[in-house]
mmCIF file of C-alpha atoms and ligand atoms in Angstrom:
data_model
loop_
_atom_site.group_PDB
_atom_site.id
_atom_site.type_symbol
_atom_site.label_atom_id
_atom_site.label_comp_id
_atom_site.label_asym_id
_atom_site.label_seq_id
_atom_site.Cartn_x
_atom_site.Cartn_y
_atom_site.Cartn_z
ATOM 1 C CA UNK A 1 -62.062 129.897 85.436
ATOM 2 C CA UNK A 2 -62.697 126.407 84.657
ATOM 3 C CA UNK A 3 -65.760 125.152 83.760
ATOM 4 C CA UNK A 4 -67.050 122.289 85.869
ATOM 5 C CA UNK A 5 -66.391 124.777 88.807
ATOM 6 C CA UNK A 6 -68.810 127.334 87.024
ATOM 7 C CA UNK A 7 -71.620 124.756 86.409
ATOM 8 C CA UNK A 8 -71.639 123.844 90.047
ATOM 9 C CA UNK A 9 -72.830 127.562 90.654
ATOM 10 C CA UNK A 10 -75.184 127.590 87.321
ATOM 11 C CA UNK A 11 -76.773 124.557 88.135
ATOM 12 C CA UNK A 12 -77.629 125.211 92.123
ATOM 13 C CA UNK A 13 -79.539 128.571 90.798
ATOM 14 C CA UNK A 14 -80.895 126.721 87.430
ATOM 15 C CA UNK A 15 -82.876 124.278 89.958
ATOM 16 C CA UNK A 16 -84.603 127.302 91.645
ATOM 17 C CA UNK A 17 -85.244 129.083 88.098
ATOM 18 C CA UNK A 18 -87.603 128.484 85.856
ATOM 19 C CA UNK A 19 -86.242 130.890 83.010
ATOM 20 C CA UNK A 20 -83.601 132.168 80.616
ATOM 21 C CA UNK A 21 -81.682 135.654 82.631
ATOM 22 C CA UNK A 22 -81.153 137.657 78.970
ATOM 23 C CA UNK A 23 -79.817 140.932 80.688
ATOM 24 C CA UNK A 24 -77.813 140.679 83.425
ATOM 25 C CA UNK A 25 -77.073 143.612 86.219
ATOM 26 C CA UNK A 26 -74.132 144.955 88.731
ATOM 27 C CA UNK A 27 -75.565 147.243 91.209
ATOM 28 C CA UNK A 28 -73.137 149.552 92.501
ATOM 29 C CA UNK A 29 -72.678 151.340 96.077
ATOM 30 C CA UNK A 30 -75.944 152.575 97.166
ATOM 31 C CA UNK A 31 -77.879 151.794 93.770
ATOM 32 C CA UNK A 32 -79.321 148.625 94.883
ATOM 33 C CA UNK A 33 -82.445 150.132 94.810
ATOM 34 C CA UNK A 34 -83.182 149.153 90.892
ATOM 35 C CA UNK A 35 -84.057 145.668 92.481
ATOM 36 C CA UNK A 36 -86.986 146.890 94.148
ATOM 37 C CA UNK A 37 -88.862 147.119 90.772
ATOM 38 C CA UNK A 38 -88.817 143.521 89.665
ATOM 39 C CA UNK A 39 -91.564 141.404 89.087
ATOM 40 C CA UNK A 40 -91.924 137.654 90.184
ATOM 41 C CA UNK A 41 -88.792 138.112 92.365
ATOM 42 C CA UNK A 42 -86.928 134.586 93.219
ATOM 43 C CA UNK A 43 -83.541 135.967 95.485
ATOM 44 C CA UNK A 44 -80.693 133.676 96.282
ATOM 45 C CA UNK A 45 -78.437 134.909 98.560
ATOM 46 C CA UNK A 46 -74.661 134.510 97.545
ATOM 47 C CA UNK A 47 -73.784 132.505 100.432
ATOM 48 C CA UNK A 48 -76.218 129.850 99.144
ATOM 49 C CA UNK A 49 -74.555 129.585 95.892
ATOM 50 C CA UNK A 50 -71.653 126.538 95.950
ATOM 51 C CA UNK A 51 -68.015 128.317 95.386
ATOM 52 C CA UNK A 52 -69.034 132.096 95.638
ATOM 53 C CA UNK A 53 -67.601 134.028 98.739
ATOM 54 C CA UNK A 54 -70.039 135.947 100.944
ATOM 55 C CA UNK A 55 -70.496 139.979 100.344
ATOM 56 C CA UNK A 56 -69.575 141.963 103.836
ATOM 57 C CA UNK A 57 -69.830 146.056 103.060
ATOM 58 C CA UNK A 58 -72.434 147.995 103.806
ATOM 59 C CA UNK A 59 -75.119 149.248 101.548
ATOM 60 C CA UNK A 60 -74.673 145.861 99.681
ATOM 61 C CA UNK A 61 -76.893 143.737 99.837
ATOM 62 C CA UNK A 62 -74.949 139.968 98.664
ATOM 63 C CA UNK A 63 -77.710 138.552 96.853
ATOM 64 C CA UNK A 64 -78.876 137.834 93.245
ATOM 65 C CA UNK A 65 -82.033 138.768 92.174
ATOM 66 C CA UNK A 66 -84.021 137.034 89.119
ATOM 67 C CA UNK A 67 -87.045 138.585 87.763
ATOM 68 C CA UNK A 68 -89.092 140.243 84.892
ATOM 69 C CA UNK A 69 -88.287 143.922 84.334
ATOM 70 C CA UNK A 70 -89.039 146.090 81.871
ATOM 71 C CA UNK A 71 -90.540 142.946 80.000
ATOM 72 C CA UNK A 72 -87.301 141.259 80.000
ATOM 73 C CA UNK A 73 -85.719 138.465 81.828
ATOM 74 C CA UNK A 74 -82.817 139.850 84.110
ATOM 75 C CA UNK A 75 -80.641 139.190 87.001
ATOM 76 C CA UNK A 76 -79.202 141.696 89.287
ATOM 77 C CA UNK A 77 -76.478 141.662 91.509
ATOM 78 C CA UNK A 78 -77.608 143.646 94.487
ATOM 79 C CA UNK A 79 -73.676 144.094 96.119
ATOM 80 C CA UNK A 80 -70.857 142.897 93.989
ATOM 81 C CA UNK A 81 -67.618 141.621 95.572
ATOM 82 C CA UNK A 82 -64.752 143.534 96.435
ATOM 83 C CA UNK A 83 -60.532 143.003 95.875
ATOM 84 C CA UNK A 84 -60.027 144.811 99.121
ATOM 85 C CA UNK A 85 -62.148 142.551 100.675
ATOM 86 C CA UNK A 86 -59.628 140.092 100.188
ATOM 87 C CA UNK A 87 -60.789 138.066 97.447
ATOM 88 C CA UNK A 88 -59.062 136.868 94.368
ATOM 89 C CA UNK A 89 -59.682 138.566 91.488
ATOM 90 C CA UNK A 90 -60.577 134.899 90.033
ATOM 91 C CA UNK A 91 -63.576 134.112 92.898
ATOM 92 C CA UNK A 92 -65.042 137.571 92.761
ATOM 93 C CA UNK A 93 -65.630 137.284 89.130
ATOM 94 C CA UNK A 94 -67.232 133.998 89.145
ATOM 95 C CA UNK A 95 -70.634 135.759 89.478
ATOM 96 C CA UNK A 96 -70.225 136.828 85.910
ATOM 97 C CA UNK A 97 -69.293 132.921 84.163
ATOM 98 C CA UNK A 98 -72.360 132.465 86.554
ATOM 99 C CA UNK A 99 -74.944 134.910 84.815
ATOM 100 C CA UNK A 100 -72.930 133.579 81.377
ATOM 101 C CA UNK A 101 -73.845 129.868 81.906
ATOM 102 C CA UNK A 102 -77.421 131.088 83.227
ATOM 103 C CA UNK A 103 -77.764 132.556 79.348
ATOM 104 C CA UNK A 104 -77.424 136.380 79.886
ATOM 105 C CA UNK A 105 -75.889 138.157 76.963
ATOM 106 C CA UNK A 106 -75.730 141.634 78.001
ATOM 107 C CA UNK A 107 -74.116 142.753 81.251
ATOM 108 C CA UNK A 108 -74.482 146.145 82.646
ATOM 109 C CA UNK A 109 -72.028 147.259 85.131
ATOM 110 C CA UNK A 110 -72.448 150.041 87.790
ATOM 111 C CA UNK A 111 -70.598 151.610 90.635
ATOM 112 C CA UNK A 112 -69.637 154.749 92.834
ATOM 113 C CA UNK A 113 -66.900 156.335 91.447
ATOM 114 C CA UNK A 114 -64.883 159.773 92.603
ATOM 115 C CA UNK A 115 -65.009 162.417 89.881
ATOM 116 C CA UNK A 116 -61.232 162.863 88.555
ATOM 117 C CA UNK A 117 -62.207 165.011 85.727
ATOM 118 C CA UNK A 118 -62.884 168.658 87.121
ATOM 119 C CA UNK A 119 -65.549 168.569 84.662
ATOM 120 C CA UNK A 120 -67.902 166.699 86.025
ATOM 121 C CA UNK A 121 -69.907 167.648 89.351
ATOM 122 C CA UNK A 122 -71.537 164.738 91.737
ATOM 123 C CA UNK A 123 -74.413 163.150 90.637
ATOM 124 C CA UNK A 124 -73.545 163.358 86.503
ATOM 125 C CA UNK A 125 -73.725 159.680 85.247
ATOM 126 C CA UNK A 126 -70.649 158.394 83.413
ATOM 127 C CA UNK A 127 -70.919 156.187 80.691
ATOM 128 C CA UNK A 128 -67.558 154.147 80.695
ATOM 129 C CA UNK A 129 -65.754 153.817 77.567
ATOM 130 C CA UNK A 130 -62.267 152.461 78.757
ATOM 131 C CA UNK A 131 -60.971 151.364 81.559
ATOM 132 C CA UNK A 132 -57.395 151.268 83.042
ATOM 133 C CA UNK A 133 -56.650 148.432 85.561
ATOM 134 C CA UNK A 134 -54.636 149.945 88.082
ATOM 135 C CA UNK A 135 -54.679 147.266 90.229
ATOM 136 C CA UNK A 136 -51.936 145.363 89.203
ATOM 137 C CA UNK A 137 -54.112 141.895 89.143
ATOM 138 C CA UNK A 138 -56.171 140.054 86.663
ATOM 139 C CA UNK A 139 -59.226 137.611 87.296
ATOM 140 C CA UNK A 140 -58.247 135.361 84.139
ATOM 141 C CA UNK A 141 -54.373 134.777 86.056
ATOM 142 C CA UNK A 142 -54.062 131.075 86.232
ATOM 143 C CA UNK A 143 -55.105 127.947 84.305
ATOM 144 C CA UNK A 144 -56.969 128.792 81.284
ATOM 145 C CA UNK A 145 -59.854 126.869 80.132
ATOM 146 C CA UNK A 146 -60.853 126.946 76.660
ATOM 147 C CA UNK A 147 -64.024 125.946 76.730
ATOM 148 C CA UNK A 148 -64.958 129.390 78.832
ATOM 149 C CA UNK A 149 -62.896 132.228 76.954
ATOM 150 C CA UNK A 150 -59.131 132.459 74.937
ATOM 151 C CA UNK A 151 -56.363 133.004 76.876
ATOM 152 C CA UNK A 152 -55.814 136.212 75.145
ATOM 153 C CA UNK A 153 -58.890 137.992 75.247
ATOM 154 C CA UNK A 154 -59.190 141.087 73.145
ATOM 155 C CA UNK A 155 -59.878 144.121 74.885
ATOM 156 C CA UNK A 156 -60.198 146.862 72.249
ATOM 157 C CA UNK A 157 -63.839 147.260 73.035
ATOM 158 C CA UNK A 158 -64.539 145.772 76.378
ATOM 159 C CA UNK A 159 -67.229 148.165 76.553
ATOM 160 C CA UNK A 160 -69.809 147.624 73.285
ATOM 161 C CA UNK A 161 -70.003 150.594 71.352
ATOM 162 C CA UNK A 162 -73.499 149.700 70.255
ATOM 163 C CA UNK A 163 -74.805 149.675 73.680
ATOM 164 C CA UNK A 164 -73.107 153.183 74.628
ATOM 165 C CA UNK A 165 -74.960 154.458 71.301
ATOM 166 C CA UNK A 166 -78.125 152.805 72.823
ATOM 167 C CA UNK A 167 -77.452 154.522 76.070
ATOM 168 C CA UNK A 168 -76.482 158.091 74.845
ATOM 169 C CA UNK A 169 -79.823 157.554 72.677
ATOM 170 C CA UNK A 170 -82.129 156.976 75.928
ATOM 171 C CA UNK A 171 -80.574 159.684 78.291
ATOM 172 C CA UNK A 172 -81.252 162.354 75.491
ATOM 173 C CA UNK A 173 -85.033 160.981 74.953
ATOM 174 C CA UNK A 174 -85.483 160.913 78.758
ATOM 175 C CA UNK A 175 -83.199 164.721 79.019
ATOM 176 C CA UNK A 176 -80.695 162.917 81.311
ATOM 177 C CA UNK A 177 -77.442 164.394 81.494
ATOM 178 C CA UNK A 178 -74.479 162.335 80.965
ATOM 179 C CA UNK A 179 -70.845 162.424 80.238
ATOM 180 C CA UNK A 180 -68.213 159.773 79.192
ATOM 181 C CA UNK A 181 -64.964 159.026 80.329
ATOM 182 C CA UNK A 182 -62.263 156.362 81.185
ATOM 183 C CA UNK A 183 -63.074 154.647 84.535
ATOM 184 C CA UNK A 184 -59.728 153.895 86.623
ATOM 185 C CA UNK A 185 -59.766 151.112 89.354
ATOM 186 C CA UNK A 186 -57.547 151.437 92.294
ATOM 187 C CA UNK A 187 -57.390 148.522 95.009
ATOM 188 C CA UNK A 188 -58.642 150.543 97.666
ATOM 189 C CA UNK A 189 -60.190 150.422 99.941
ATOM 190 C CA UNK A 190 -58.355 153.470 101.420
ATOM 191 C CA UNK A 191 -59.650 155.976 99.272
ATOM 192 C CA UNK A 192 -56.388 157.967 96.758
ATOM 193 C CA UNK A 193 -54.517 160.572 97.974
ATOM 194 C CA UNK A 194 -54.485 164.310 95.699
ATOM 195 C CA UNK A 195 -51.346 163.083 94.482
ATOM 196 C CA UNK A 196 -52.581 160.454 93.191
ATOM 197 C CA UNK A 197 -55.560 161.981 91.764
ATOM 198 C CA UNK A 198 -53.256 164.104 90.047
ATOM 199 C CA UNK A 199 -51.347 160.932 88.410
ATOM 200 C CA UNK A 200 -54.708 159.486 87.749
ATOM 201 C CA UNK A 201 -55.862 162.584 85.703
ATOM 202 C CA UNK A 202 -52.244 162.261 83.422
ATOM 203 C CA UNK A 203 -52.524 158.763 82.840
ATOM 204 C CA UNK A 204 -56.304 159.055 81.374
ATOM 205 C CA UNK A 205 -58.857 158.800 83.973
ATOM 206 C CA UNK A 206 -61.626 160.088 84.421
ATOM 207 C CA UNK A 207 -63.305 158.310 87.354
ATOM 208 C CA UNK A 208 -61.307 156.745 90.092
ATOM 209 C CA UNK A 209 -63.096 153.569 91.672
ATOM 210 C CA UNK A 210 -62.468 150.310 93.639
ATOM 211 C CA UNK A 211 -64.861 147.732 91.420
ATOM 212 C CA UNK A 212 -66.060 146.945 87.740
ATOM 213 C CA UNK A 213 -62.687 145.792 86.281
ATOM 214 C CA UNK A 214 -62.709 142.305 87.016
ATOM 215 C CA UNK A 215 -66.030 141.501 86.012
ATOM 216 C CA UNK A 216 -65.978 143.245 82.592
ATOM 217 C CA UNK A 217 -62.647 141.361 81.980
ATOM 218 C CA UNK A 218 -64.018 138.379 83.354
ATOM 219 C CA UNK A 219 -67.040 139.442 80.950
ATOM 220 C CA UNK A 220 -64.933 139.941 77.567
ATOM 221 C CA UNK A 221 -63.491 136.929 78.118
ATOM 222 C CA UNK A 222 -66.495 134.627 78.052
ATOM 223 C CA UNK A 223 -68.227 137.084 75.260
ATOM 224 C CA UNK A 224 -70.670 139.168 77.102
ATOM 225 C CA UNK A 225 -71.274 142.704 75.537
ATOM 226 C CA UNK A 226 -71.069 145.185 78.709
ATOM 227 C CA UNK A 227 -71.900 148.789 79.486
ATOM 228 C CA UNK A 228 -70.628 150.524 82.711
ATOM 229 C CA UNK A 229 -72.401 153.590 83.839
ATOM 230 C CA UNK A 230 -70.536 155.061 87.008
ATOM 231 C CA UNK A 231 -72.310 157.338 89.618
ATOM 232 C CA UNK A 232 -70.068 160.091 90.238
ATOM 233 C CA UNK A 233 -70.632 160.155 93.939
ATOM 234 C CA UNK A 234 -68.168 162.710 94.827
ATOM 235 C CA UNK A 235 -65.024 164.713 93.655
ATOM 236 C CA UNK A 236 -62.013 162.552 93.849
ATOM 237 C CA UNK A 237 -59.472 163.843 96.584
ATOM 238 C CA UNK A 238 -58.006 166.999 96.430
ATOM 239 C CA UNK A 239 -60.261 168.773 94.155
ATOM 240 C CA UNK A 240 -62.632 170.105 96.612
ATOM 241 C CA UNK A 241 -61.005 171.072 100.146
ATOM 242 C CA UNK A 242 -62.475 168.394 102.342
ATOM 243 C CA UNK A 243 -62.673 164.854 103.203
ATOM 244 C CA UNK A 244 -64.032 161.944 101.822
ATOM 245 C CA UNK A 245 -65.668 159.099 103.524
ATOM 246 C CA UNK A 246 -68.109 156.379 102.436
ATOM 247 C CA UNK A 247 -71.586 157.855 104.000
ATOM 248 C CA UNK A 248 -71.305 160.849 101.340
ATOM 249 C CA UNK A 249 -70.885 158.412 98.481
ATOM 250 C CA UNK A 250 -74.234 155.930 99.306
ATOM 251 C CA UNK A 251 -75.824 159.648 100.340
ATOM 252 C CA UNK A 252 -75.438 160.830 96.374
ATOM 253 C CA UNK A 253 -76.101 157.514 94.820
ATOM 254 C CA UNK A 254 -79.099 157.855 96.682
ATOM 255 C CA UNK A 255 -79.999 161.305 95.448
ATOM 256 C CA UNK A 256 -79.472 160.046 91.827
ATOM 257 C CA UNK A 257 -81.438 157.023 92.121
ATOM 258 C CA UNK A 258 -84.582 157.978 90.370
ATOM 259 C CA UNK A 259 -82.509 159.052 87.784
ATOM 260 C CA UNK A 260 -80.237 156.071 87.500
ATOM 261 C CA UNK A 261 -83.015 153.392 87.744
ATOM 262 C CA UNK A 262 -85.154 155.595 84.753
ATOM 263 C CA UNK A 263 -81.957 155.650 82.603
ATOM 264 C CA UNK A 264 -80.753 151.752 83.291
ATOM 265 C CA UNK A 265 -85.177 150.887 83.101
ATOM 266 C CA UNK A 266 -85.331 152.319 79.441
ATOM 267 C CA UNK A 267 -82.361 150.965 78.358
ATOM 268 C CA UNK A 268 -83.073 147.523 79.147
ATOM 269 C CA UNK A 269 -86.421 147.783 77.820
ATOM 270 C CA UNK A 270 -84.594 148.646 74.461
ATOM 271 C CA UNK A 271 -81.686 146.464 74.666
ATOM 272 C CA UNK A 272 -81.420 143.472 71.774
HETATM 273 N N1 LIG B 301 -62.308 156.912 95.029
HETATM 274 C C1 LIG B 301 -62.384 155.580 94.892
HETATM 275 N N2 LIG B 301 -63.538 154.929 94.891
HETATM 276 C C2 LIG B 301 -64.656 155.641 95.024
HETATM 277 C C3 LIG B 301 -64.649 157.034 95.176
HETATM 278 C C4 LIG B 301 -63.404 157.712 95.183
HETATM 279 O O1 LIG B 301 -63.304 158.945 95.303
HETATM 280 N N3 LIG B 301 -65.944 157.432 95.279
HETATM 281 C C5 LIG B 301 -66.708 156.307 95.196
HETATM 282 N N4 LIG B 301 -65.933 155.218 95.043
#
């Protein structure tokens, strides 16, 4: 991601701003909700920004929003950008250089995710701890510029250890259940196939899902710390004896809103 192209973005949305985004937000499938609760809302819709692509699938919204919550200044993503859309991996991660440039230091990731580990039921929150990219692409493919991120970024602990302690440390004060696991992107957007459920469970996952990896690659590489908390929206194919379609995932993220936006509220209240 070169730079110049970046600023283009960071300076439309700096001219409609008149503060510093410290936290910044990814709201997943059907949790777009969380935006609701911000105070002195200014929204600018993606297809204002110059260079972003525009969002197209439902129960996404394809705008930023920029606020005070919690006490802090944040920006939220309400609907994120897809690879099955069609996008390269490069474009649909520009939103994070964007929220980088803008100042945010902490990014917190969320999305819908099928339950590959038959421990988990729908509804549990998943902290992510890992993450395999499964789909066979990478947003920082191409030029490098150094002035953004190394070529090689690290990716030992794309997801910051401190802020999963923070995390763990809220849900138990608030009595929120959650569990922990390796979050595994496939392209989508058909959704997998028990067989490949099964290979997902031997090679590590935990949660199967269509998003996130991009933009916390995108956000290691120009030093952002992240956390990813998945909604487990439903049991990945195969384990339970029916079908899965996109209605029953927004219908659970919607049941476990007051409980996501409670858990995500107090932690950025008590984030650095
Ligand atoms: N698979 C892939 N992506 C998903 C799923 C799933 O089962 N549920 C929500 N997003």
């Amino acid at each position: 991601m070169n730079f110049d192209y970046i600023s283009e973005s960071v300076n439309f949305i700096k001219n409609k701003i008149n503060f510093k985004p410290e936290v910044g937000i990814i709201l997943g499938s059907g949790l777009g909700n969380l935006a609701e609760q911000v105070e002195n809302k200014v929204i600018i819709k993606y297809s204002e920004v110059p260079n972003l692509p525009t969002s197209t699938v439902k129960g996404h919204a394809g705008q930023f929003v920029f606020g005070k919550f919690k006490g802090k200044n944040i920006m939220m993503m309400q609907g994120r950008f897809h690879y099955y859309e069609g996008y390269d991996m490069r474009n649909l991660s520009l939103p994070v250089y964007i929220m980088k440039y803008l100042g945010v230091e902490n990014l917190i990731v969320t999305n819908a995710a099928g339950g590959v580990n038959t421990e988990f039921y729908p509804g549990d929150l998943m902290l992510i701890k890992d993450h395999i990219n499964f789909a066979f692409s990478n947003p920082l493919i191409g030029k490098n510029d150094e002035l953004v991120g190394p070529r090689f970024p690290d990716m030992s602990t794309a997801y910051s250890r401190q802020l999963i302690a923070l995390a763990k440390k809220t849900a138990s004060r608030l009595n929120i259940k959650i569990v922990e696991g390796t979050y595994f992107m496939m392209t989508g957007p058909s959704y997998e196939t028990p067989a490949e459920i099964k290979m997902i469970r031997h090679l590590g996952g935990d949660a199967v899902g269509m998003s996130t990896v991009p933009e916390v690659i995108a956000a290691r590489h120009c030093g952002l710390q992240v956390l990813g908390i998945s909604c487990i929206t439903n049991m990945a194919a195969g384990i339970l004896d029916k079908p899965l379609n996109h209605e029953e995932v927004i219908e659970t993220s919607l049941k476990v809103k007051d409980k996501f936006i409670l858990l995500v509220s107090n932690i950025i209240e008590s984030i650095g």
